[in-house]
Coordinates of N, CA, C and O in Angstrom, one line a residue:
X1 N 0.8 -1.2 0.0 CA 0.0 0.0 0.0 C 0.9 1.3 0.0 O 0.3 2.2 -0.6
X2 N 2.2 1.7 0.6 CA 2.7 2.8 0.6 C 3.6 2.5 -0.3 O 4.7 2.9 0.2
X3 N 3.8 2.1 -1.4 CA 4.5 2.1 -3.0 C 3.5 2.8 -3.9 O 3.8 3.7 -4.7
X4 N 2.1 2.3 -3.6 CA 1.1 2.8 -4.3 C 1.4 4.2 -5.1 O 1.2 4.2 -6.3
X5 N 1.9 5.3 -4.5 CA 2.4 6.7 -5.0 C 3.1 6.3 -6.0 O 2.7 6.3 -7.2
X6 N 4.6 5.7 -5.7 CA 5.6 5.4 -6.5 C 5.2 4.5 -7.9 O 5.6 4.6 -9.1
X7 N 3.8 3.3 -7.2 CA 3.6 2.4 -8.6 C 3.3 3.4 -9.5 O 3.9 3.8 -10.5
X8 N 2.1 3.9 -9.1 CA 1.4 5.4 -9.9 C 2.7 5.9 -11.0 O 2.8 5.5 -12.2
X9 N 3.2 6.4 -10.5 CA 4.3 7.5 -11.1 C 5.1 6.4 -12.1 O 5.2 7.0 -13.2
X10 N 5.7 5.2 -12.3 CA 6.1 4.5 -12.8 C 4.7 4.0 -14.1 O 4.9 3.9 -15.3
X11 N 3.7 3.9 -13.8 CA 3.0 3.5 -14.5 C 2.3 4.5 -15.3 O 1.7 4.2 -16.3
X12 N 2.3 5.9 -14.8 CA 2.1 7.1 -15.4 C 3.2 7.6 -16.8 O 3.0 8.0 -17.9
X13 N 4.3 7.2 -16.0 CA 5.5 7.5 -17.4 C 5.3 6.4 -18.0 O 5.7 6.3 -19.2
X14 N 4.9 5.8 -17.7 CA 5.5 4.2 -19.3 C 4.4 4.7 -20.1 O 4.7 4.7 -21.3
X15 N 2.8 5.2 -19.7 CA 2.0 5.1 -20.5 C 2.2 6.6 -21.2 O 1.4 6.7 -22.1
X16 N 2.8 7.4 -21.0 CA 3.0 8.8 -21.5 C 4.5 8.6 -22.9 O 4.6 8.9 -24.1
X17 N 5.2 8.1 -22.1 CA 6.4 7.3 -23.0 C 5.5 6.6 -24.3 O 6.0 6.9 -25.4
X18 N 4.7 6.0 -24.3 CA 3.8 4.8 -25.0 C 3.6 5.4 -25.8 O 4.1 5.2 -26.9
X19 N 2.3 6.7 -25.3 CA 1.7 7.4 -26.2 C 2.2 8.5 -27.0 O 1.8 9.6 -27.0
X20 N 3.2 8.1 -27.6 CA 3.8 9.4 -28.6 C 5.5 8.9 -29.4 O 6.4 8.1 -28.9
X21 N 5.4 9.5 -30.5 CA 6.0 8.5 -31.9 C 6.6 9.9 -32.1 O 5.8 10.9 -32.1
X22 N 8.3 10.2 -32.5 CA 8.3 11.4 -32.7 C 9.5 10.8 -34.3 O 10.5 10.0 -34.4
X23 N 9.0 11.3 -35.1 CA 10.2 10.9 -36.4 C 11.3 12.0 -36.3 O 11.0 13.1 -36.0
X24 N 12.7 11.7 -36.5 CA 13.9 12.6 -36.3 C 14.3 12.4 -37.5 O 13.7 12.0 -38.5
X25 N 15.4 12.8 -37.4 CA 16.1 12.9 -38.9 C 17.6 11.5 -38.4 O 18.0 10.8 -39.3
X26 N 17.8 11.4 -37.6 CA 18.4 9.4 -37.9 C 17.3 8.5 -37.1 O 17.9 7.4 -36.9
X27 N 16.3 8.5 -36.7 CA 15.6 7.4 -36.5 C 14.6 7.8 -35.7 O 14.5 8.9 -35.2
X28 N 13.9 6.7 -35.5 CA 12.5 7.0 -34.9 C 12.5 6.6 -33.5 O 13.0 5.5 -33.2
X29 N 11.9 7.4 -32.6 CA 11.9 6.9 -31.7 C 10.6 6.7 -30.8 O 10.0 7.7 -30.4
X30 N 10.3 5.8 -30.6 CA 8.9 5.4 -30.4 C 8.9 4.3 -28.9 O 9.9 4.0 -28.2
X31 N 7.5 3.8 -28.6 CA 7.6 3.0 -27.5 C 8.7 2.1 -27.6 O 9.5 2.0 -26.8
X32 N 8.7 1.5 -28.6 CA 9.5 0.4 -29.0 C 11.3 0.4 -29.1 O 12.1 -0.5 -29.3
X33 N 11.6 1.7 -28.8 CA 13.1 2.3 -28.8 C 13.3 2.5 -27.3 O 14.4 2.4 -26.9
X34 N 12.2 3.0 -26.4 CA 12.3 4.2 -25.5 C 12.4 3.1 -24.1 O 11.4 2.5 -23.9
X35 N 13.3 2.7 -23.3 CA 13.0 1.9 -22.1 C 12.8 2.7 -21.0 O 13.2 3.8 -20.7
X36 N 11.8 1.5 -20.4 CA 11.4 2.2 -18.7 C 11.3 1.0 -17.6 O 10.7 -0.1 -17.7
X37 N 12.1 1.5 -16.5 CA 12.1 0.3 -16.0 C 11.6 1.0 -14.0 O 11.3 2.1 -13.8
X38 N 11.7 0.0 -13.3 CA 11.2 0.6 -12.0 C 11.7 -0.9 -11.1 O 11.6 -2.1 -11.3
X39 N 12.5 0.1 -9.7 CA 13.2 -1.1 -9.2 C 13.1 -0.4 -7.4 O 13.8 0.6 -7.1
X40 N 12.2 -1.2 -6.5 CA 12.2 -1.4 -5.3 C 13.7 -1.7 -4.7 O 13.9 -2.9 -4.4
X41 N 15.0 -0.9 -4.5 CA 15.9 -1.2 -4.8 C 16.3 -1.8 -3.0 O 17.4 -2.1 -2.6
X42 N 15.3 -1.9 -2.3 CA 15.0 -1.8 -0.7 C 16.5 -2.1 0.2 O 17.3 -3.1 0.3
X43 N 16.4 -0.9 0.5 CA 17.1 -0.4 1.5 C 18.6 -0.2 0.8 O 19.4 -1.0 1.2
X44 N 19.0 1.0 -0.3 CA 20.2 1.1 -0.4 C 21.2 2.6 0.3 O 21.6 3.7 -0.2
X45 N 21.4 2.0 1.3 CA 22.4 2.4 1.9 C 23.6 2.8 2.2 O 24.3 1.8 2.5
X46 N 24.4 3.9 2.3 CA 25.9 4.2 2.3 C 26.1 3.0 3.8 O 25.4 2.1 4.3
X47 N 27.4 3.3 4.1 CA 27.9 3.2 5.4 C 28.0 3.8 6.4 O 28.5 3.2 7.4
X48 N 27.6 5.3 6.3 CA 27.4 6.3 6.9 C 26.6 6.9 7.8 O 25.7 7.6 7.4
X49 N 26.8 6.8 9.1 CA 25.6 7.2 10.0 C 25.6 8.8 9.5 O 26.5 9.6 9.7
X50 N 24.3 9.1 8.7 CA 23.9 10.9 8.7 C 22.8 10.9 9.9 O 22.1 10.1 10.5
X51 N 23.2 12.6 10.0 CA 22.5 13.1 11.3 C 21.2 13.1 10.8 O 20.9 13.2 9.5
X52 N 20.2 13.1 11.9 CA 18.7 13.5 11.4 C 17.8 12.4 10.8 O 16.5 12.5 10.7
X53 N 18.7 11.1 10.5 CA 18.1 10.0 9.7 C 18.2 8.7 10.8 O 19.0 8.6 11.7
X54 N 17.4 8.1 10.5 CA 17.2 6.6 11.4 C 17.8 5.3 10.8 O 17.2 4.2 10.8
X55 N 19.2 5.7 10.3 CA 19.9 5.0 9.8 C 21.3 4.1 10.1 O 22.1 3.6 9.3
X56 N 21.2 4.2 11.7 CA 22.2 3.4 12.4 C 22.0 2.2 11.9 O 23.0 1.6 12.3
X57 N 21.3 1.5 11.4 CA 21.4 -0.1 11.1 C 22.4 -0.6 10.2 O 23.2 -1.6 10.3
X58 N 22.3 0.7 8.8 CA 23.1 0.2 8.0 C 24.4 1.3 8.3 O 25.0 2.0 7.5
X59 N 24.7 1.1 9.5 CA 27.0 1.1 9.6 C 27.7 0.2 9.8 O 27.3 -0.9 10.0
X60 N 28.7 0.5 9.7 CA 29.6 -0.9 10.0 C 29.1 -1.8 11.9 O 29.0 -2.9 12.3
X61 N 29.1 -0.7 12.4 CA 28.3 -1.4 13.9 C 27.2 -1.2 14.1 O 26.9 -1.0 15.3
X62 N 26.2 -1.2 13.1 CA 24.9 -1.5 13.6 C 24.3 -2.8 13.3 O 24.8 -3.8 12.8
X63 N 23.1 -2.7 13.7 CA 21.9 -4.0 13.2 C 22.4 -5.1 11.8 O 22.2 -6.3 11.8
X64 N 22.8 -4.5 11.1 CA 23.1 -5.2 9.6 C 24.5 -5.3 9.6 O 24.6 -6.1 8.6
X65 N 25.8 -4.9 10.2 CA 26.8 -4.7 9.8 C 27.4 -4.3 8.4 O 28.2 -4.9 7.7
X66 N 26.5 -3.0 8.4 CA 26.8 -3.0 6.8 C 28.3 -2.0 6.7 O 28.6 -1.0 7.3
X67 N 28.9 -2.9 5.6 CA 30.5 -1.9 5.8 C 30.3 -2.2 3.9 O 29.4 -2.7 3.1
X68 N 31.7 -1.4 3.8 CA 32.4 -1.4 2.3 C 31.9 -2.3 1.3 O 31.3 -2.2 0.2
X69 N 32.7 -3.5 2.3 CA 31.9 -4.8 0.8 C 30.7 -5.2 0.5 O 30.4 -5.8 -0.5
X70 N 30.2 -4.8 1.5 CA 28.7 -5.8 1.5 C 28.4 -4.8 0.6 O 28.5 -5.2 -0.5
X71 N 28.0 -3.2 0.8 CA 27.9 -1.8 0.3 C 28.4 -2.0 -1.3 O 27.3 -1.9 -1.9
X72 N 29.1 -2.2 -2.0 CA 29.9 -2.3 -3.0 C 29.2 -3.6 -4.2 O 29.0 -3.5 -5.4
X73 N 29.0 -5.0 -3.1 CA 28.2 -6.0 -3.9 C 26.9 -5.3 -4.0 O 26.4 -5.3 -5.1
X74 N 26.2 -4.8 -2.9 CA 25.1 -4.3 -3.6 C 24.9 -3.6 -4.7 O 24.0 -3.9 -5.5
X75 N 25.6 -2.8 -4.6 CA 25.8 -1.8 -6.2 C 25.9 -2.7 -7.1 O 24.8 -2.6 -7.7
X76 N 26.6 -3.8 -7.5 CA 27.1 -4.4 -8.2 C 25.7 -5.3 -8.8 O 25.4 -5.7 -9.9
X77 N 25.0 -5.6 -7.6 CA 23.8 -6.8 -8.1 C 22.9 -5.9 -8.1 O 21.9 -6.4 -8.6
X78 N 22.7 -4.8 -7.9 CA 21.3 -3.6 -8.3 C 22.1 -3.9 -10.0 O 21.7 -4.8 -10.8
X79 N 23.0 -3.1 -10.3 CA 23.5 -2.7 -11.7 C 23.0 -4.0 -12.7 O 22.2 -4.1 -13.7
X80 N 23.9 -5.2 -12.0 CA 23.6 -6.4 -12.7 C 21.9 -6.8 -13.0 O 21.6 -7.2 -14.2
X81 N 20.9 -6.8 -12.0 CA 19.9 -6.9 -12.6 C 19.2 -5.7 -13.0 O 18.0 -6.0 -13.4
X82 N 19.4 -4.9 -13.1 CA 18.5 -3.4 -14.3 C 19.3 -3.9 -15.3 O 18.6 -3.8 -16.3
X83 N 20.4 -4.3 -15.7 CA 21.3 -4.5 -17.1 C 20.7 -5.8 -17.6 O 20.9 -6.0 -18.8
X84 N 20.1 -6.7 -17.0 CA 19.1 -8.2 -17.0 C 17.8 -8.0 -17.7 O 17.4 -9.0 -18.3
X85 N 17.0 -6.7 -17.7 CA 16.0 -6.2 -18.0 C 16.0 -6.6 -20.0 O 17.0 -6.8 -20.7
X86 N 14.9 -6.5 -20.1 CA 14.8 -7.0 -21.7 C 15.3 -5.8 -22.1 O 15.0 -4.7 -21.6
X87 N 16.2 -6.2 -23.3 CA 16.8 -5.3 -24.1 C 17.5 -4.2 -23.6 O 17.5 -4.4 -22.4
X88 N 18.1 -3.3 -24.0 CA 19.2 -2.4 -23.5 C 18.7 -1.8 -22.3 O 17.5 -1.5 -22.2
X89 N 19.8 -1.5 -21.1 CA 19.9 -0.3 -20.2 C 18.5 0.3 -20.5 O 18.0 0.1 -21.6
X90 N 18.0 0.7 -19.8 CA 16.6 1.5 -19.6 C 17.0 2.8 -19.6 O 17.8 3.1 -18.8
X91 N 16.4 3.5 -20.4 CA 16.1 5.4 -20.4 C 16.0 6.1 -19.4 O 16.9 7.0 -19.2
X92 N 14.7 5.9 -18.4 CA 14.2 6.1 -17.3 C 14.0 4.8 -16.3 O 13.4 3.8 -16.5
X93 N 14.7 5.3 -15.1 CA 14.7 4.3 -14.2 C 14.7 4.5 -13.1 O 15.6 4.8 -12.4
X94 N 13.0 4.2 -12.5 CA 12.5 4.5 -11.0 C 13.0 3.9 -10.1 O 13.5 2.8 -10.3
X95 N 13.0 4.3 -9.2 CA 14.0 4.2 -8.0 C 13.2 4.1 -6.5 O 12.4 5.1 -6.3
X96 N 13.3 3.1 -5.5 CA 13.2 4.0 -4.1 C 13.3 3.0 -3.4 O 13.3 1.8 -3.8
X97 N 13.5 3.6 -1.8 CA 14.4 3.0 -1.0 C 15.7 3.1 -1.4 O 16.5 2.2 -1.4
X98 N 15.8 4.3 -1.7 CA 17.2 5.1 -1.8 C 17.6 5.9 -0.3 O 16.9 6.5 0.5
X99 N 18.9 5.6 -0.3 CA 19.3 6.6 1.2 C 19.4 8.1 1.0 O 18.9 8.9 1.7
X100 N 20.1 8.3 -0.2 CA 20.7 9.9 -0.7 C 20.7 9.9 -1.9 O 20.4 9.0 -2.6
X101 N 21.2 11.1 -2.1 CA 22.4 10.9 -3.8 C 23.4 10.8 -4.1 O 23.9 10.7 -5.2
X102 N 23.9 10.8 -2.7 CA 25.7 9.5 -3.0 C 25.0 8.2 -3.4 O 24.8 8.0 -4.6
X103 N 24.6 7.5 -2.6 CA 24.4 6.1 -3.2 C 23.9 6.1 -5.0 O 24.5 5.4 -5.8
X104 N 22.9 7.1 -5.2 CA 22.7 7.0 -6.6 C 23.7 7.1 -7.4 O 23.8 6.5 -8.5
X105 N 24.6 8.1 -6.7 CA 25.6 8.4 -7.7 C 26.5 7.0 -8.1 O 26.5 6.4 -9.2
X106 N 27.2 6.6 -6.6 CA 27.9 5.6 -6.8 C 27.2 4.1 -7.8 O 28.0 3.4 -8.4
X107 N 25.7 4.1 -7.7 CA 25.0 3.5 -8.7 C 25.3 3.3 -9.8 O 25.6 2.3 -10.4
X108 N 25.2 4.7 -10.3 CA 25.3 5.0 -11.6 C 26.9 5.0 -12.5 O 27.2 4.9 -13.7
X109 N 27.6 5.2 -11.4 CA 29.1 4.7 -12.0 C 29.7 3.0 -12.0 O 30.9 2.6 -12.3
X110 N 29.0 2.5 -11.6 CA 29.1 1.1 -11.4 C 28.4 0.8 -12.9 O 27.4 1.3 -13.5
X111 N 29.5 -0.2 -13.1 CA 29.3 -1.0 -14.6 C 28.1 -1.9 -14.6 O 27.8 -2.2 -13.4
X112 N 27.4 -2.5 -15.5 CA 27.2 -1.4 -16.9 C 26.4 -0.6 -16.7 O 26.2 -0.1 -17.8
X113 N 25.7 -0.2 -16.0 CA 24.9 1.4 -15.8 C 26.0 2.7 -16.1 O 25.6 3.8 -16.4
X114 N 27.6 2.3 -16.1 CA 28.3 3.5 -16.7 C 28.3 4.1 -17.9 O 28.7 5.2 -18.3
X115 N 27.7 3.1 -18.5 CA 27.2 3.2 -19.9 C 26.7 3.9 -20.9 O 27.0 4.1 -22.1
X116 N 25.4 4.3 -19.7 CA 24.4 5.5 -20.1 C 25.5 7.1 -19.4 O 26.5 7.2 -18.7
X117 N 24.8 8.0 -20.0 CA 24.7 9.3 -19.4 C 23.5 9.3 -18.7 O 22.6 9.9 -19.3
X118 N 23.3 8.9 -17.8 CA 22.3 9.3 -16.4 C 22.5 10.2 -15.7 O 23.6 10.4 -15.2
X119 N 21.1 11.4 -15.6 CA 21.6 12.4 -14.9 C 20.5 11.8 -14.1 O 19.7 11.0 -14.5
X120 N 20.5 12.4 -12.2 CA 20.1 11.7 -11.2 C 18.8 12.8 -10.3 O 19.3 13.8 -9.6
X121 N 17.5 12.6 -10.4 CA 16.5 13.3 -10.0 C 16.2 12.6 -8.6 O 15.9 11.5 -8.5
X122 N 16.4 13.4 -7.7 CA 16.4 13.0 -6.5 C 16.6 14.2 -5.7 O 17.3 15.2 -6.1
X123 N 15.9 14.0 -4.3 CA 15.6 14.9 -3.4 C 15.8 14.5 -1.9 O 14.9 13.7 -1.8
X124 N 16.3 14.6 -0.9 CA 16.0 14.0 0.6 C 14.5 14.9 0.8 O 13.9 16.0 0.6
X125 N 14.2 13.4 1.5 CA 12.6 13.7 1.8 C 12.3 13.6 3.2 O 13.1 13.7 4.1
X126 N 11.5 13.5 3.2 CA 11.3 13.9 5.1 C 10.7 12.8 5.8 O 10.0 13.1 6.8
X127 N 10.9 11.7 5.6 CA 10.5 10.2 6.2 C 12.0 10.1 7.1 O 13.1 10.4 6.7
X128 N 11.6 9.7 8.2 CA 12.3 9.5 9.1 C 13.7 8.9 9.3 O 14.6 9.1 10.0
X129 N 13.2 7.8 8.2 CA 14.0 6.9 8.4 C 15.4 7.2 6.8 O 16.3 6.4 6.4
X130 N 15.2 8.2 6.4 CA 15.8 8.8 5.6 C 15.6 7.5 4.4 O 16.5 6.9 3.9
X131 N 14.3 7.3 4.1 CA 14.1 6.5 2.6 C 13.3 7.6 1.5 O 12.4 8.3 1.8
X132 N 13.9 7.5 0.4 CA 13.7 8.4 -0.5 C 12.9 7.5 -2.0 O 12.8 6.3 -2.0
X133 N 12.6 8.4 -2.9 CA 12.9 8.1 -4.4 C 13.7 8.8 -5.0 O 14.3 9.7 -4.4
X134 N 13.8 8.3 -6.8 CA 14.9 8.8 -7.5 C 14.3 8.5 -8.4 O 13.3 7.8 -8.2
X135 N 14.8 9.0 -10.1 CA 14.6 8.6 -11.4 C 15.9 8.8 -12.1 O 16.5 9.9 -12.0
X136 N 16.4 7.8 -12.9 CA 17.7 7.5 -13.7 C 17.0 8.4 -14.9 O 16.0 8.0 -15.4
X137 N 17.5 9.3 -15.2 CA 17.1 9.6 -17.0 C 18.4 9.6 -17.9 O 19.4 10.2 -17.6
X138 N 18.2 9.2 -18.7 CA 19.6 8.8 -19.9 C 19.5 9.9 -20.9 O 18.9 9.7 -22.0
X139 N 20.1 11.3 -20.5 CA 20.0 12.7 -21.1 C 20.6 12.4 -22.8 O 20.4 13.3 -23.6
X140 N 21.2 11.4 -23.1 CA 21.3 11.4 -24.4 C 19.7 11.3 -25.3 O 19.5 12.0 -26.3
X141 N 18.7 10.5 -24.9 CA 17.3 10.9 -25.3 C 16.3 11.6 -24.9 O 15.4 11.7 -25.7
X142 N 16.4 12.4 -23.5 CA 15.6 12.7 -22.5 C 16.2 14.3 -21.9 O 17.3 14.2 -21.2
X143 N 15.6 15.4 -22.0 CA 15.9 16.7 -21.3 C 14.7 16.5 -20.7 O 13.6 16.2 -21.1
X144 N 15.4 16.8 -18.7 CA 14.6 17.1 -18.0 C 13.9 18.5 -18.0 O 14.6 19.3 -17.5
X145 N 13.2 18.8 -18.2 CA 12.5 20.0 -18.4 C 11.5 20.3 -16.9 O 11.2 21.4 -16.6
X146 N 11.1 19.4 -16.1 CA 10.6 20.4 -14.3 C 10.5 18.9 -13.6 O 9.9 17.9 -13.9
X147 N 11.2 19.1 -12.6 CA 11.1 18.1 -11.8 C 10.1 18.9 -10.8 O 10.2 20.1 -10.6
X148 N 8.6 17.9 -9.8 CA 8.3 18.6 -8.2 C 8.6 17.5 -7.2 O 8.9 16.3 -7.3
X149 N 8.5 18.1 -6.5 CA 8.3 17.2 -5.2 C 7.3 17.5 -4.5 O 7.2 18.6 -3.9
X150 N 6.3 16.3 -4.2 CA 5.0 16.4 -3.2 C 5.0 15.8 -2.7 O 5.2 14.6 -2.9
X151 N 5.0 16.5 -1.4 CA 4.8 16.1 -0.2 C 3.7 15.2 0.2 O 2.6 15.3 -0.3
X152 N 4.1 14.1 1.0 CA 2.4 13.4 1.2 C 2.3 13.3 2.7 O 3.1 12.5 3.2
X153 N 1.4 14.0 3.6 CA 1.6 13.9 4.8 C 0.7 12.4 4.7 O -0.1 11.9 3.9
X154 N 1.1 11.9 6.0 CA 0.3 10.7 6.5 C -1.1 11.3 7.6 O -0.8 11.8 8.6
X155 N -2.2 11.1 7.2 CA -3.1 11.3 8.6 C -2.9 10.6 10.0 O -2.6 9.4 10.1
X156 N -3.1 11.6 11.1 CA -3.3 10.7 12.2 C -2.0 9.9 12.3 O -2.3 8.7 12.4
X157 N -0.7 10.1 12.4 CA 0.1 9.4 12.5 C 1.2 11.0 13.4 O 1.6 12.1 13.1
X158 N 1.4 10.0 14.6 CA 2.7 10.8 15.1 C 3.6 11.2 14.3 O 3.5 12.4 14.1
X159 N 4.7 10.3 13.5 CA 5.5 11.6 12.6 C 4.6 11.2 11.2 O 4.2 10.2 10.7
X160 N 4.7 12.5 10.8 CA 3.0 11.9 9.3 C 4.1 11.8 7.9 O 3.6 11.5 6.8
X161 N 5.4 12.2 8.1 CA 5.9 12.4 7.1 C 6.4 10.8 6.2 O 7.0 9.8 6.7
X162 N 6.0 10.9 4.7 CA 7.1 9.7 4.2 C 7.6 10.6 2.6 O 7.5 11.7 2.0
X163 N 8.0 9.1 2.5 CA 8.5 9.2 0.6 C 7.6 10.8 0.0 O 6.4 11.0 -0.1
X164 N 8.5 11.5 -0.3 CA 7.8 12.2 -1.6 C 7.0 11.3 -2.7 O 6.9 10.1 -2.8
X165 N 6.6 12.3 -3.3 CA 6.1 11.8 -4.5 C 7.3 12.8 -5.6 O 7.6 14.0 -5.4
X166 N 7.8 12.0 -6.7 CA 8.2 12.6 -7.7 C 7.8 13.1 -9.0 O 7.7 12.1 -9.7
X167 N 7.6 14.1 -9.6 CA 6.7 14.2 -10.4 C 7.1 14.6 -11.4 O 6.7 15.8 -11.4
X168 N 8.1 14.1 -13.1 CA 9.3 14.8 -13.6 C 8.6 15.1 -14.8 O 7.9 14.2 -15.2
X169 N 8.6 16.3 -15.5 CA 8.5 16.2 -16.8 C 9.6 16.1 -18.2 O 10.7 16.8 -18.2
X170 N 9.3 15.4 -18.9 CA 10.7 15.2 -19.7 C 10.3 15.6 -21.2 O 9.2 15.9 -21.5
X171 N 11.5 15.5 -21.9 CA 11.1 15.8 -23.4 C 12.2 15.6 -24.1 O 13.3 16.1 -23.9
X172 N 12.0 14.7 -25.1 CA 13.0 13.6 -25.6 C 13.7 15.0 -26.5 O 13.4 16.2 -26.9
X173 N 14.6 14.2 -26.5 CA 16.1 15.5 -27.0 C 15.9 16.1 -28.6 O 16.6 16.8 -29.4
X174 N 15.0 15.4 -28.7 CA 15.4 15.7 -30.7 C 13.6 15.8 -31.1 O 13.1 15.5 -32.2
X175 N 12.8 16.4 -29.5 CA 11.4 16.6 -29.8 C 11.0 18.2 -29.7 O 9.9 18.5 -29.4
X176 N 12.2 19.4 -30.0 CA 12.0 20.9 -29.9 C 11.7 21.2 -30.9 O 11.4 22.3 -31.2

């Protein structure tokens, strides 16, 4: 039930992606060119206790003992299955249960996601436990043109805050 925002938003782009065929002058780019993919990447974490966030589990002495290597294979098996996805690297690629935007970053330089030019849409949000979303866009087809962020308070809930909602608009590079 609290993905529900995020399914939305994933399932809002693939069908806006779908609906529109644009002819260029070297090729066409249509649903059938354009990838979109969406990945529950749950719980990716630095090593890093940040202030303000409920993230002591994942340090090297907390709850999970998460240090360098463990930290490093994750990267490695996130990258490995989005590059598993049918057909090439994905264009657009939803994200959450993200810590920050170091982790994305470090994501996105990890092979083969180094591949693409991914520029990285992300925001710290105000869920406690410092879990976020993100979207991968591969700027060689895709100018971001307005990213928002909406807030979703929780009713009736001591701290009411979680996940933004992300809300990007794009516009493929060779559609001015």
């Amino acid at each position: 039930m609290k993905n529900q925002p995020v399914l939305f938003f994933a399932i809002a782009l693939m069908l806006a992606a779908c609906s529109s065929t644009k002819q260029t002058n070297t090729a066409t780019i249509d649903a059938s060119t354009i990838r979109i993919g969406f990945y529950n990447v749950e719980n990716l974490f630095d090593t890093l206790d940040s202030p303000n966030v409920q993230d002591e589990d994942f340090t090297p002495a907390g709850k999970y003992q998460w240090n360098t290597v463990r930290y490093e294979k994750k990267l490695v098996d996130l990258a490995t299955v989005i590059d598993s996805l049918p057909g090439a690297l994905p264009d657009i690629m939803g994200l959450c249960e993200i810590e920050n935007r170091s982790v994305l970053e470090d994501l996105i330089r990890t092979a083969p996601l180094n591949q693409k030019h991914y520029t990285i849409l992300h925001q710290d949000s105000p869920d406690e436990r410092g879990i976020d979303v993100a979207v991968l866009v591969n700027t060689d087809v895709f100018e971001v043109i307005d990213t928002t962020w909406i807030a979703l308070p929780l009713p009736n809930k001591e701290d009411p805050f979680t996940r933004d909602i992300l809300h990007a608009t794009l516009r493929l590079q060779n559609d001015k």
